[in-house]
mmCIF file with all atom_site columns, C-alpha atoms in Angstrom:
data_model
loop_
_atom_site.group_PDB
_atom_site.id
_atom_site.type_symbol
_atom_site.label_atom_id
_atom_site.label_alt_id
_atom_site.label_comp_id
_atom_site.label_asym_id
_atom_site.label_entity_id
_atom_site.label_seq_id
_atom_site.pdbx_PDB_ins_code
_atom_site.Cartn_x
_atom_site.Cartn_y
_atom_site.Cartn_z
_atom_site.occupancy
_atom_site.B_iso_or_equiv
_atom_site.pdbx_formal_charge
_atom_site.auth_seq_id
_atom_site.auth_comp_id
_atom_site.auth_asym_id
_atom_site.auth_atom_id
_atom_site.pdbx_PDB_model_num
ATOM 1   C CA . MET A 1 1   ? 9.654   -19.276 3.496   1.00 75.00 ? 22  MET A CA 1
ATOM 2   C CA . ALA A 1 2   ? 10.933  -15.766 3.122   1.00 86.00 ? 23  ALA A CA 1
ATOM 3   C CA . TYR A 1 3   ? 10.211  -12.753 1.040   1.00 87.00 ? 24  TYR A CA 1
ATOM 4   C CA . GLU A 1 4   ? 12.195  -12.118 -2.239  1.00 87.00 ? 25  GLU A CA 1
ATOM 5   C CA . PHE A 1 5   ? 11.930  -9.447  -4.934  1.00 84.00 ? 26  PHE A CA 1
ATOM 6   C CA . VAL A 1 6   ? 9.947   -10.072 -7.987  1.00 83.00 ? 27  VAL A CA 1
ATOM 7   C CA . CYS A 1 7   ? 11.511  -9.124  -11.231 1.00 82.00 ? 28  CYS A CA 1
ATOM 8   C CA . GLU A 1 8   ? 10.201  -6.027  -13.106 1.00 79.00 ? 29  GLU A CA 1
ATOM 9   C CA . SER A 1 9   ? 9.331   -7.895  -16.252 1.00 80.00 ? 30  SER A CA 1
ATOM 10  C CA . GLU A 1 10  ? 7.043   -10.249 -14.512 1.00 77.00 ? 31  GLU A CA 1
ATOM 11  C CA . ALA A 1 11  ? 5.145   -7.537  -12.582 1.00 79.00 ? 32  ALA A CA 1
ATOM 12  C CA . LYS A 1 12  ? 4.642   -5.169  -15.539 1.00 80.00 ? 33  LYS A CA 1
ATOM 13  C CA . ARG A 1 13  ? 1.627   -6.959  -16.904 1.00 76.00 ? 34  ARG A CA 1
ATOM 14  C CA . TYR A 1 14  ? -0.214  -6.984  -13.671 1.00 80.00 ? 35  TYR A CA 1
ATOM 15  C CA . ARG A 1 15  ? 0.554   -3.264  -12.997 1.00 84.00 ? 36  ARG A CA 1
ATOM 16  C CA . SER A 1 16  ? -1.374  -2.487  -16.206 1.00 84.00 ? 37  SER A CA 1
ATOM 17  C CA . ASP A 1 17  ? -4.348  -4.526  -15.307 1.00 84.00 ? 38  ASP A CA 1
ATOM 18  C CA . CYS A 1 18  ? -4.604  -3.000  -11.875 1.00 88.00 ? 39  CYS A CA 1
ATOM 19  C CA . SER A 1 19  ? -4.172  0.507   -13.156 1.00 90.00 ? 40  SER A CA 1
ATOM 20  C CA . ASN A 1 20  ? -7.128  0.076   -15.547 1.00 90.00 ? 41  ASN A CA 1
ATOM 21  C CA . VAL A 1 21  ? -9.309  -1.346  -12.722 1.00 91.00 ? 42  VAL A CA 1
ATOM 22  C CA . LEU A 1 22  ? -8.456  1.514   -10.353 1.00 94.00 ? 43  LEU A CA 1
ATOM 23  C CA . LYS A 1 23  ? -9.007  4.178   -12.992 1.00 96.00 ? 44  LYS A CA 1
ATOM 24  C CA . GLU A 1 24  ? -12.520 2.899   -13.469 1.00 95.00 ? 45  GLU A CA 1
ATOM 25  C CA . THR A 1 25  ? -12.968 2.801   -9.675  1.00 96.00 ? 46  THR A CA 1
ATOM 26  C CA . CYS A 1 26  ? -12.147 6.428   -9.256  1.00 98.00 ? 47  CYS A CA 1
ATOM 27  C CA . GLU A 1 27  ? -14.594 7.378   -12.030 1.00 97.00 ? 48  GLU A CA 1
ATOM 28  C CA . LEU A 1 28  ? -17.315 5.460   -10.294 1.00 97.00 ? 49  LEU A CA 1
ATOM 29  C CA . LEU A 1 29  ? -16.482 7.089   -6.983  1.00 98.00 ? 50  LEU A CA 1
ATOM 30  C CA . LYS A 1 30  ? -16.736 10.544  -8.620  1.00 97.00 ? 51  LYS A CA 1
ATOM 31  C CA . GLU A 1 31  ? -20.420 9.801   -9.438  1.00 97.00 ? 52  GLU A CA 1
ATOM 32  C CA . LYS A 1 32  ? -20.932 9.022   -5.703  1.00 97.00 ? 53  LYS A CA 1
ATOM 33  C CA . GLY A 1 33  ? -19.413 12.314  -4.435  1.00 97.00 ? 54  GLY A CA 1
ATOM 34  C CA . ILE A 1 34  ? -15.982 10.985  -3.610  1.00 98.00 ? 55  ILE A CA 1
ATOM 35  C CA . SER A 1 35  ? -12.879 12.569  -5.224  1.00 98.00 ? 56  SER A CA 1
ATOM 36  C CA . ALA A 1 36  ? -10.008 10.057  -5.016  1.00 98.00 ? 57  ALA A CA 1
ATOM 37  C CA . GLN A 1 37  ? -6.786  9.182   -6.774  1.00 96.00 ? 58  GLN A CA 1
ATOM 38  C CA . PHE A 1 38  ? -4.746  5.932   -6.636  1.00 95.00 ? 59  PHE A CA 1
ATOM 39  C CA . SER A 1 39  ? -1.049  5.346   -6.545  1.00 90.00 ? 60  SER A CA 1
ATOM 40  C CA . LEU A 1 40  ? 1.167   2.258   -6.413  1.00 86.00 ? 61  LEU A CA 1
ATOM 41  C CA . VAL A 1 41  ? 2.666   2.616   -3.076  1.00 80.00 ? 62  VAL A CA 1
ATOM 42  C CA . GLY A 1 42  ? 6.472   3.404   -2.739  1.00 66.00 ? 63  GLY A CA 1
ATOM 43  C CA . SER A 1 43  ? 7.673   -0.191  -2.685  1.00 62.00 ? 64  SER A CA 1
ATOM 44  C CA . GLY A 1 44  ? 5.963   -1.262  -5.881  1.00 66.00 ? 65  GLY A CA 1
ATOM 45  C CA . ALA A 1 45  ? 6.524   2.084   -7.605  1.00 62.00 ? 66  ALA A CA 1
ATOM 46  C CA . ARG A 1 46  ? 10.291  1.689   -7.061  1.00 72.00 ? 67  ARG A CA 1
ATOM 47  C CA . ASN A 1 47  ? 10.626  -2.013  -8.369  1.00 76.00 ? 68  ASN A CA 1
ATOM 48  C CA . MET A 1 48  ? 10.545  -3.402  -4.801  1.00 83.00 ? 69  MET A CA 1
ATOM 49  C CA . ILE A 1 49  ? 7.638   -5.833  -5.180  1.00 83.00 ? 70  ILE A CA 1
ATOM 50  C CA . THR A 1 50  ? 8.012   -8.984  -3.043  1.00 83.00 ? 71  THR A CA 1
ATOM 51  C CA . ARG A 1 51  ? 6.706   -12.507 -2.947  1.00 82.00 ? 72  ARG A CA 1
ATOM 52  C CA . ASN A 1 52  ? 6.884   -15.073 -0.164  1.00 80.00 ? 73  ASN A CA 1
ATOM 53  C CA . GLY A 1 53  ? 8.878   -18.015 -1.665  1.00 78.00 ? 74  GLY A CA 1
ATOM 54  C CA . ASP A 1 54  ? 7.061   -19.470 -4.623  1.00 75.00 ? 75  ASP A CA 1
ATOM 55  C CA . GLY A 1 55  ? 3.610   -18.245 -3.494  1.00 71.00 ? 76  GLY A CA 1
ATOM 56  C CA . PRO A 1 56  ? 1.465   -15.588 -4.932  1.00 70.00 ? 77  PRO A CA 1
ATOM 57  C CA . TYR A 1 57  ? 2.374   -11.956 -4.732  1.00 74.00 ? 78  TYR A CA 1
ATOM 58  C CA . ASP A 1 58  ? 0.573   -8.693  -4.727  1.00 75.00 ? 79  ASP A CA 1
ATOM 59  C CA . LEU A 1 59  ? 0.733   -5.061  -5.653  1.00 84.00 ? 80  LEU A CA 1
ATOM 60  C CA . ASP A 1 60  ? -0.105  -2.503  -2.958  1.00 86.00 ? 81  ASP A CA 1
ATOM 61  C CA . TYR A 1 61  ? -2.013  0.579   -3.785  1.00 91.00 ? 82  TYR A CA 1
ATOM 62  C CA . ASN A 1 62  ? -3.120  3.635   -1.840  1.00 92.00 ? 83  ASN A CA 1
ATOM 63  C CA . LEU A 1 63  ? -6.486  5.102   -2.675  1.00 96.00 ? 84  LEU A CA 1
ATOM 64  C CA . LEU A 1 64  ? -6.163  8.618   -1.422  1.00 95.00 ? 85  LEU A CA 1
ATOM 65  C CA . VAL A 1 65  ? -9.554  10.295  -0.595  1.00 97.00 ? 86  VAL A CA 1
ATOM 66  C CA . MET A 1 66  ? -9.075  13.919  -1.295  1.00 96.00 ? 87  MET A CA 1
ATOM 67  C CA . LYS A 1 67  ? -12.680 15.191  -0.930  1.00 96.00 ? 88  LYS A CA 1
ATOM 68  C CA . ALA A 1 68  ? -16.032 13.545  -0.084  1.00 97.00 ? 89  ALA A CA 1
ATOM 69  C CA . ASP A 1 69  ? -19.593 14.517  0.651   1.00 97.00 ? 90  ASP A CA 1
ATOM 70  C CA . ASN A 1 70  ? -20.455 14.871  4.326   1.00 96.00 ? 91  ASN A CA 1
ATOM 71  C CA . GLU A 1 71  ? -22.221 11.577  4.533   1.00 96.00 ? 92  GLU A CA 1
ATOM 72  C CA . TYR A 1 72  ? -18.926 9.816   4.121   1.00 96.00 ? 93  TYR A CA 1
ATOM 73  C CA . ARG A 1 73  ? -17.753 11.066  7.443   1.00 95.00 ? 94  ARG A CA 1
ATOM 74  C CA . ASP A 1 74  ? -19.053 7.656   8.468   1.00 95.00 ? 95  ASP A CA 1
ATOM 75  C CA . PRO A 1 75  ? -15.926 5.443   7.628   1.00 94.00 ? 96  PRO A CA 1
ATOM 76  C CA . ARG A 1 76  ? -18.056 2.316   7.399   1.00 92.00 ? 97  ARG A CA 1
ATOM 77  C CA . LEU A 1 77  ? -20.104 3.889   4.632   1.00 96.00 ? 98  LEU A CA 1
ATOM 78  C CA . LEU A 1 78  ? -17.020 5.191   2.933   1.00 97.00 ? 99  LEU A CA 1
ATOM 79  C CA . LYS A 1 79  ? -15.367 1.771   2.812   1.00 96.00 ? 100 LYS A CA 1
ATOM 80  C CA . ASP A 1 80  ? -18.398 0.022   1.733   1.00 95.00 ? 101 ASP A CA 1
ATOM 81  C CA . THR A 1 81  ? -18.934 2.500   -1.110  1.00 97.00 ? 102 THR A CA 1
ATOM 82  C CA . ILE A 1 82  ? -15.393 2.183   -2.256  1.00 97.00 ? 103 ILE A CA 1
ATOM 83  C CA . ARG A 1 83  ? -15.503 -1.655  -2.030  1.00 95.00 ? 104 ARG A CA 1
ATOM 84  C CA . ASN A 1 84  ? -18.684 -1.669  -4.143  1.00 95.00 ? 105 ASN A CA 1
ATOM 85  C CA . ALA A 1 85  ? -17.118 0.608   -6.750  1.00 96.00 ? 106 ALA A CA 1
ATOM 86  C CA . LEU A 1 86  ? -14.046 -1.632  -6.801  1.00 94.00 ? 107 LEU A CA 1
ATOM 87  C CA . ASN A 1 87  ? -16.180 -4.777  -7.244  1.00 92.00 ? 108 ASN A CA 1
ATOM 88  C CA . LYS A 1 88  ? -18.042 -3.086  -10.070 1.00 92.00 ? 109 LYS A CA 1
ATOM 89  C CA . ALA A 1 89  ? -14.771 -2.137  -11.794 1.00 92.00 ? 110 ALA A CA 1
ATOM 90  C CA . VAL A 1 90  ? -13.214 -5.620  -11.596 1.00 85.00 ? 111 VAL A CA 1
ATOM 91  C CA . GLY A 1 91  ? -16.352 -7.319  -13.049 1.00 76.00 ? 112 GLY A CA 1
ATOM 92  C CA . GLY A 1 92  ? -15.419 -9.466  -16.063 1.00 61.00 ? 113 GLY A CA 1
ATOM 93  C CA . LYS A 1 93  ? -11.729 -8.898  -15.723 1.00 63.00 ? 114 LYS A CA 1
ATOM 94  C CA . PHE A 1 94  ? -10.779 -12.224 -14.049 1.00 69.00 ? 115 PHE A CA 1
ATOM 95  C CA . PHE A 1 95  ? -10.590 -10.539 -10.664 1.00 76.00 ? 116 PHE A CA 1
ATOM 96  C CA . SER A 1 96  ? -12.761 -11.803 -7.835  1.00 79.00 ? 117 SER A CA 1
ATOM 97  C CA . ASP A 1 97  ? -14.797 -9.404  -5.656  1.00 83.00 ? 118 ASP A CA 1
ATOM 98  C CA . ALA A 1 98  ? -12.702 -7.408  -3.169  1.00 86.00 ? 119 ALA A CA 1
ATOM 99  C CA . GLN A 1 99  ? -12.296 -9.067  0.231   1.00 85.00 ? 120 GLN A CA 1
ATOM 100 C CA . ASP A 1 100 ? -12.497 -6.708  3.222   1.00 88.00 ? 121 ASP A CA 1
ATOM 101 C CA . SER A 1 101 ? -9.514  -7.248  5.427   1.00 85.00 ? 122 SER A CA 1
ATOM 102 C CA . THR A 1 102 ? -8.401  -5.125  8.388   1.00 85.00 ? 123 THR A CA 1
ATOM 103 C CA . SER A 1 103 ? -6.381  -2.566  6.625   1.00 86.00 ? 124 SER A CA 1
ATOM 104 C CA . CYS A 1 104 ? -7.210  -2.857  2.924   1.00 90.00 ? 125 CYS A CA 1
ATOM 105 C CA . LEU A 1 105 ? -9.416  -4.354  0.180   1.00 92.00 ? 126 LEU A CA 1
ATOM 106 C CA . THR A 1 106 ? -7.914  -7.320  -1.622  1.00 88.00 ? 127 THR A CA 1
ATOM 107 C CA . ALA A 1 107 ? -8.972  -8.460  -5.157  1.00 85.00 ? 128 ALA A CA 1
ATOM 108 C CA . LEU A 1 108 ? -7.638  -11.841 -6.450  1.00 81.00 ? 129 LEU A CA 1
ATOM 109 C CA . LEU A 1 109 ? -6.840  -12.516 -10.060 1.00 74.00 ? 130 LEU A CA 1
ATOM 110 C CA . HIS A 1 110 ? -7.834  -15.850 -11.560 1.00 69.00 ? 131 HIS A CA 1
ATOM 111 C CA . PHE A 1 111 ? -6.555  -17.239 -14.895 1.00 60.00 ? 132 PHE A CA 1
ATOM 112 C CA . LYS A 1 112 ? -8.497  -19.325 -17.320 1.00 58.00 ? 133 LYS A CA 1
ATOM 113 C CA . ASP A 1 113 ? -6.004  -22.088 -17.514 1.00 52.00 ? 134 ASP A CA 1
ATOM 114 C CA . THR A 1 114 ? -5.468  -22.645 -13.816 1.00 56.00 ? 135 THR A CA 1
ATOM 115 C CA . PRO A 1 115 ? -7.709  -22.403 -10.700 1.00 58.00 ? 136 PRO A CA 1
ATOM 116 C CA . ASN A 1 116 ? -4.842  -21.326 -8.570  1.00 63.00 ? 137 ASN A CA 1
ATOM 117 C CA . VAL A 1 117 ? -4.567  -17.733 -7.453  1.00 63.00 ? 138 VAL A CA 1
ATOM 118 C CA . GLU A 1 118 ? -1.289  -16.279 -8.773  1.00 68.00 ? 139 GLU A CA 1
ATOM 119 C CA . PHE A 1 119 ? -1.720  -12.609 -8.170  1.00 77.00 ? 140 PHE A CA 1
ATOM 120 C CA . SER A 1 120 ? -3.790  -10.202 -6.021  1.00 81.00 ? 141 SER A CA 1
ATOM 121 C CA . PHE A 1 121 ? -3.734  -6.480  -5.382  1.00 86.00 ? 142 PHE A CA 1
ATOM 122 C CA . ASP A 1 122 ? -4.328  -4.614  -2.117  1.00 89.00 ? 143 ASP A CA 1
ATOM 123 C CA . VAL A 1 123 ? -6.038  -1.271  -1.928  1.00 93.00 ? 144 VAL A CA 1
ATOM 124 C CA . ALA A 1 124 ? -5.521  0.709   1.296   1.00 92.00 ? 145 ALA A CA 1
ATOM 125 C CA . ILE A 1 125 ? -8.007  3.551   1.825   1.00 96.00 ? 146 ILE A CA 1
ATOM 126 C CA . THR A 1 126 ? -6.048  6.653   2.894   1.00 95.00 ? 147 THR A CA 1
ATOM 127 C CA . THR A 1 127 ? -6.417  10.335  3.556   1.00 95.00 ? 148 THR A CA 1
ATOM 128 C CA . LYS A 1 128 ? -4.012  13.020  4.954   1.00 93.00 ? 149 LYS A CA 1
ATOM 129 C CA . ASN A 1 129 ? -4.244  14.771  8.236   1.00 93.00 ? 150 ASN A CA 1
ATOM 130 C CA . LYS A 1 130 ? -3.423  18.430  9.004   1.00 91.00 ? 151 LYS A CA 1
ATOM 131 C CA . ASN A 1 131 ? 0.234   17.500  9.464   1.00 90.00 ? 152 ASN A CA 1
ATOM 132 C CA . GLY A 1 132 ? 0.407   15.918  6.056   1.00 90.00 ? 153 GLY A CA 1
ATOM 133 C CA . ASN A 1 133 ? 0.858   12.403  7.377   1.00 92.00 ? 154 ASN A CA 1
ATOM 134 C CA . TYR A 1 134 ? -1.181  9.526   5.750   1.00 92.00 ? 155 TYR A CA 1
ATOM 135 C CA . MET A 1 135 ? -4.043  8.093   7.730   1.00 94.00 ? 156 MET A CA 1
ATOM 136 C CA . ARG A 1 136 ? -5.175  4.542   6.836   1.00 93.00 ? 157 ARG A CA 1
ATOM 137 C CA . LEU A 1 137 ? -8.770  3.372   7.263   1.00 95.00 ? 158 LEU A CA 1
ATOM 138 C CA . ILE A 1 138 ? -8.711  0.278   9.623   1.00 92.00 ? 159 ILE A CA 1
ATOM 139 C CA . HIS A 1 139 ? -11.535 -2.122  10.096  1.00 90.00 ? 160 HIS A CA 1
ATOM 140 C CA . ASN A 1 140 ? -11.169 -3.533  13.607  1.00 85.00 ? 161 ASN A CA 1
ATOM 141 C CA . LYS A 1 141 ? -13.279 -6.693  13.232  1.00 77.00 ? 162 LYS A CA 1
ATOM 142 C CA . ASN A 1 142 ? -12.436 -7.977  16.730  1.00 69.00 ? 163 ASN A CA 1
ATOM 143 C CA . VAL A 1 143 ? -13.206 -4.807  18.607  1.00 62.00 ? 164 VAL A CA 1
ATOM 144 C CA . TYR A 1 144 ? -16.897 -4.341  19.353  1.00 56.00 ? 165 TYR A CA 1
ATOM 145 C CA . ALA A 1 145 ? -18.489 -0.986  20.322  1.00 53.00 ? 166 ALA A CA 1
ATOM 146 C CA . LEU A 1 146 ? -22.273 -1.061  20.779  1.00 56.00 ? 167 LEU A CA 1
ATOM 147 C CA . GLY A 1 147 ? -22.410 -4.444  19.199  1.00 57.00 ? 168 GLY A CA 1
ATOM 148 C CA . LEU A 1 148 ? -20.646 -3.395  15.998  1.00 66.00 ? 169 LEU A CA 1
ATOM 149 C CA . ASP A 1 149 ? -17.123 -3.911  14.663  1.00 81.00 ? 170 ASP A CA 1
ATOM 150 C CA . GLN A 1 150 ? -15.100 -0.747  14.672  1.00 87.00 ? 171 GLN A CA 1
ATOM 151 C CA . TYR A 1 151 ? -13.661 1.570   11.906  1.00 91.00 ? 172 TYR A CA 1
ATOM 152 C CA . THR A 1 152 ? -10.874 3.986   12.743  1.00 92.00 ? 173 THR A CA 1
ATOM 153 C CA . TRP A 1 153 ? -8.282  6.155   10.970  1.00 95.00 ? 174 TRP A CA 1
ATOM 154 C CA . ASN A 1 154 ? -4.781  5.253   11.996  1.00 93.00 ? 175 ASN A CA 1
ATOM 155 C CA . GLU A 1 155 ? -1.878  7.621   11.306  1.00 93.00 ? 176 GLU A CA 1
ATOM 156 C CA . VAL A 1 156 ? 1.266   6.304   9.515   1.00 90.00 ? 177 VAL A CA 1
ATOM 157 C CA . PRO A 1 157 ? 3.922   8.133   11.516  1.00 88.00 ? 178 PRO A CA 1
ATOM 158 C CA . ARG A 1 158 ? 6.592   10.217  9.647   1.00 87.00 ? 179 ARG A CA 1
ATOM 159 C CA . SER A 1 159 ? 4.989   9.518   6.268   1.00 88.00 ? 180 SER A CA 1
ATOM 160 C CA . HIS A 1 160 ? 4.490   13.073  5.015   1.00 86.00 ? 181 HIS A CA 1
ATOM 161 C CA . GLN A 1 161 ? 7.931   13.506  3.576   1.00 88.00 ? 182 GLN A CA 1
ATOM 162 C CA . VAL A 1 162 ? 8.586   9.927   2.498   1.00 89.00 ? 183 VAL A CA 1
ATOM 163 C CA . LYS A 1 163 ? 8.864   10.664  -1.202  1.00 88.00 ? 184 LYS A CA 1
ATOM 164 C CA . ASP A 1 164 ? 11.191  13.533  -0.706  1.00 91.00 ? 185 ASP A CA 1
ATOM 165 C CA . LYS A 1 165 ? 13.386  11.402  1.488   1.00 93.00 ? 186 LYS A CA 1
ATOM 166 C CA . ALA A 1 166 ? 13.316  8.540   -0.957  1.00 92.00 ? 187 ALA A CA 1
ATOM 167 C CA . ASP A 1 167 ? 14.288  10.786  -3.821  1.00 92.00 ? 188 ASP A CA 1
ATOM 168 C CA . GLU A 1 168 ? 17.217  12.248  -1.756  1.00 94.00 ? 189 GLU A CA 1
ATOM 169 C CA . LEU A 1 169 ? 18.468  8.733   -0.908  1.00 94.00 ? 190 LEU A CA 1
ATOM 170 C CA . LYS A 1 170 ? 18.370  7.713   -4.457  1.00 93.00 ? 191 LYS A CA 1
ATOM 171 C CA . GLU A 1 171 ? 20.304  10.731  -5.592  1.00 95.00 ? 192 GLU A CA 1
ATOM 172 C CA . ALA A 1 172 ? 22.929  9.945   -2.913  1.00 96.00 ? 193 ALA A CA 1
ATOM 173 C CA . GLY A 1 173 ? 23.442  6.445   -4.198  1.00 95.00 ? 194 GLY A CA 1
ATOM 174 C CA . LEU A 1 174 ? 21.906  4.849   -1.127  1.00 95.00 ? 195 LEU A CA 1
ATOM 175 C CA . TRP A 1 175 ? 18.959  3.188   -2.614  1.00 94.00 ? 196 TRP A CA 1
ATOM 176 C CA . GLN A 1 176 ? 20.342  -0.399  -2.407  1.00 93.00 ? 197 GLN A CA 1
ATOM 177 C CA . GLU A 1 177 ? 20.517  0.122   1.308   1.00 95.00 ? 198 GLU A CA 1
ATOM 178 C CA . VAL A 1 178 ? 16.771  1.002   1.368   1.00 95.00 ? 199 VAL A CA 1
ATOM 179 C CA . ARG A 1 179 ? 16.013  -2.151  -0.712  1.00 93.00 ? 200 ARG A CA 1
ATOM 180 C CA . ASP A 1 180 ? 17.990  -4.349  1.589   1.00 94.00 ? 201 ASP A CA 1
ATOM 181 C CA . ARG A 1 181 ? 16.493  -2.910  4.759   1.00 96.00 ? 202 ARG A CA 1
ATOM 182 C CA . TYR A 1 182 ? 12.973  -3.117  3.349   1.00 93.00 ? 203 TYR A CA 1
ATOM 183 C CA . LEU A 1 183 ? 13.438  -6.791  2.516   1.00 92.00 ? 204 LEU A CA 1
ATOM 184 C CA . GLU A 1 184 ? 14.894  -7.454  6.035   1.00 95.00 ? 205 GLU A CA 1
ATOM 185 C CA . MET A 1 185 ? 11.977  -5.795  7.680   1.00 95.00 ? 206 MET A CA 1
ATOM 186 C CA . LYS A 1 186 ? 9.424   -7.684  5.593   1.00 92.00 ? 207 LYS A CA 1
ATOM 187 C CA . ASN A 1 187 ? 10.941  -10.921 6.655   1.00 94.00 ? 208 ASN A CA 1
ATOM 188 C CA . MET A 1 188 ? 11.338  -9.767  10.209  1.00 95.00 ? 209 MET A CA 1
ATOM 189 C CA . TYR A 1 189 ? 7.517   -8.983  10.477  1.00 92.00 ? 210 TYR A CA 1
ATOM 190 C CA . LEU A 1 190 ? 6.802   -12.301 8.641   1.00 89.00 ? 211 LEU A CA 1
ATOM 191 C CA . SER A 1 191 ? 8.837   -14.265 11.199  1.00 92.00 ? 212 SER A CA 1
ATOM 192 C CA . TRP A 1 192 ? 6.827   -12.476 14.013  1.00 93.00 ? 213 TRP A CA 1
ATOM 193 C CA . GLN A 1 193 ? 3.554   -13.257 12.363  1.00 87.00 ? 214 GLN A CA 1
ATOM 194 C CA . ASP A 1 194 ? 2.874   -9.528  12.514  1.00 85.00 ? 215 ASP A CA 1
ATOM 195 C CA . CYS A 1 195 ? -0.097  -8.583  10.275  1.00 76.00 ? 216 CYS A CA 1
ATOM 196 C CA . ASN A 1 196 ? -0.139  -4.987  11.232  1.00 76.00 ? 217 ASN A CA 1
ATOM 197 C CA . HIS A 1 197 ? 2.609   -3.875  8.942   1.00 83.00 ? 218 HIS A CA 1
ATOM 198 C CA . PRO A 1 198 ? 1.468   -3.818  5.221   1.00 83.00 ? 219 PRO A CA 1
ATOM 199 C CA . SER A 1 199 ? 3.963   -3.084  2.629   1.00 84.00 ? 220 SER A CA 1
ATOM 200 C CA . PHE A 1 200 ? 3.422   0.767   2.626   1.00 85.00 ? 221 PHE A CA 1
ATOM 201 C CA . VAL A 1 201 ? 4.114   1.022   6.368   1.00 88.00 ? 222 VAL A CA 1
ATOM 202 C CA . VAL A 1 202 ? 7.245   -1.189  6.045   1.00 91.00 ? 223 VAL A CA 1
ATOM 203 C CA . TYR A 1 203 ? 8.402   1.001   3.189   1.00 91.00 ? 224 TYR A CA 1
ATOM 204 C CA . VAL A 1 204 ? 7.966   4.181   5.209   1.00 92.00 ? 225 VAL A CA 1
ATOM 205 C CA . GLU A 1 205 ? 9.853   2.599   8.117   1.00 94.00 ? 226 GLU A CA 1
ATOM 206 C CA . ALA A 1 206 ? 12.760  1.473   5.875   1.00 94.00 ? 227 ALA A CA 1
ATOM 207 C CA . VAL A 1 207 ? 13.064  4.849   4.114   1.00 94.00 ? 228 VAL A CA 1
ATOM 208 C CA . ASN A 1 208 ? 13.002  6.784   7.438   1.00 95.00 ? 229 ASN A CA 1
ATOM 209 C CA . GLU A 1 209 ? 15.569  4.410   9.027   1.00 96.00 ? 230 GLU A CA 1
ATOM 210 C CA . VAL A 1 210 ? 18.062  4.751   6.244   1.00 96.00 ? 231 VAL A CA 1
ATOM 211 C CA . TYR A 1 211 ? 17.521  8.468   5.934   1.00 96.00 ? 232 TYR A CA 1
ATOM 212 C CA . ASN A 1 212 ? 18.075  8.965   9.554   1.00 95.00 ? 233 ASN A CA 1
ATOM 213 C CA . ARG A 1 213 ? 21.205  6.988   9.447   1.00 94.00 ? 234 ARG A CA 1
ATOM 214 C CA . TYR A 1 214 ? 22.961  9.219   6.943   1.00 94.00 ? 235 TYR A CA 1
ATOM 215 C CA . PHE A 1 215 ? 21.229  12.648  7.028   1.00 90.00 ? 236 PHE A CA 1
ATOM 216 C CA . ASN A 1 216 ? 21.168  15.108  9.848   1.00 60.00 ? 237 ASN A CA 1
ATOM 217 C CA . ARG A 1 217 ? 18.294  17.340  10.709  1.00 53.00 ? 238 ARG A CA 1
ATOM 218 C CA . GLY A 1 218 ? 19.749  20.250  8.772   1.00 48.00 ? 239 GLY A CA 1
ATOM 219 C CA . GLY A 1 219 ? 19.655  18.266  5.601   1.00 46.00 ? 240 GLY A CA 1
ATOM 220 C CA . GLY A 1 220 ? 23.335  17.733  5.441   1.00 46.00 ? 241 GLY A CA 1
ATOM 221 C CA . CYS A 1 221 ? 24.595  14.413  4.137   1.00 46.00 ? 242 CYS A CA 1
ATOM 222 C CA . SER A 1 222 ? 27.264  12.427  5.839   1.00 41.00 ? 243 SER A CA 1
ATOM 223 C CA . VAL A 1 223 ? 27.904  9.744   3.166   1.00 40.00 ? 244 VAL A CA 1
ATOM 224 C CA . GLN A 1 224 ? 30.813  11.357  1.206   1.00 35.00 ? 245 GLN A CA 1
ATOM 225 C CA . SER A 1 225 ? 32.954  8.405   2.120   1.00 27.00 ? 246 SER A CA 1
ATOM 226 C CA . ILE A 1 226 ? 30.925  5.999   0.103   1.00 28.00 ? 247 ILE A CA 1
ATOM 227 C CA . PHE A 1 227 ? 31.527  7.769   -3.212  1.00 22.00 ? 248 PHE A CA 1
#
């Protein structure tokens, strides 16, 4: 099996359902003293949604925590509060309660006419550090400290300018190279059975790799020959 791109028309319905759920989640979090906003991560926002063969596919979202009451300095409490809000938001919408995985929360969509899971969406809890890079909340279930599993904030390297770089690559006519490299890297990590590279991290890596291939540090572009 290998990853392939999902056509935009197929994904449109699910993006709408997820958006409604996450809007409600953010409203519920505001009542709990957490200011957050959600976004479809770069790959999904730019029509680069993938599925593994004929299996189910998912959309990947970042839930960016911008401000929170002091009690949420405890990452365990923060994730539990967000998971409870998400579960409340998905109630009655054919989504199951969110599953707590290592790097995200996953909600599954169930259809009335089939018991098979055909779609899910993953929500990574993120914030930004002083350098502007994204930090992902990770639940290390197999690492024990004082008898408890461990919650940590992991930095996504070189992620602070990924949107600007993506826009520049698109303007330069290089976006197909990003798409190709993104798909190659998704399948590479799949073949390695590497579960530590969710779609957003792979997207950041692909954008940075193609950007560094064509643009120098001064911002000059060396791709005139392709036009």
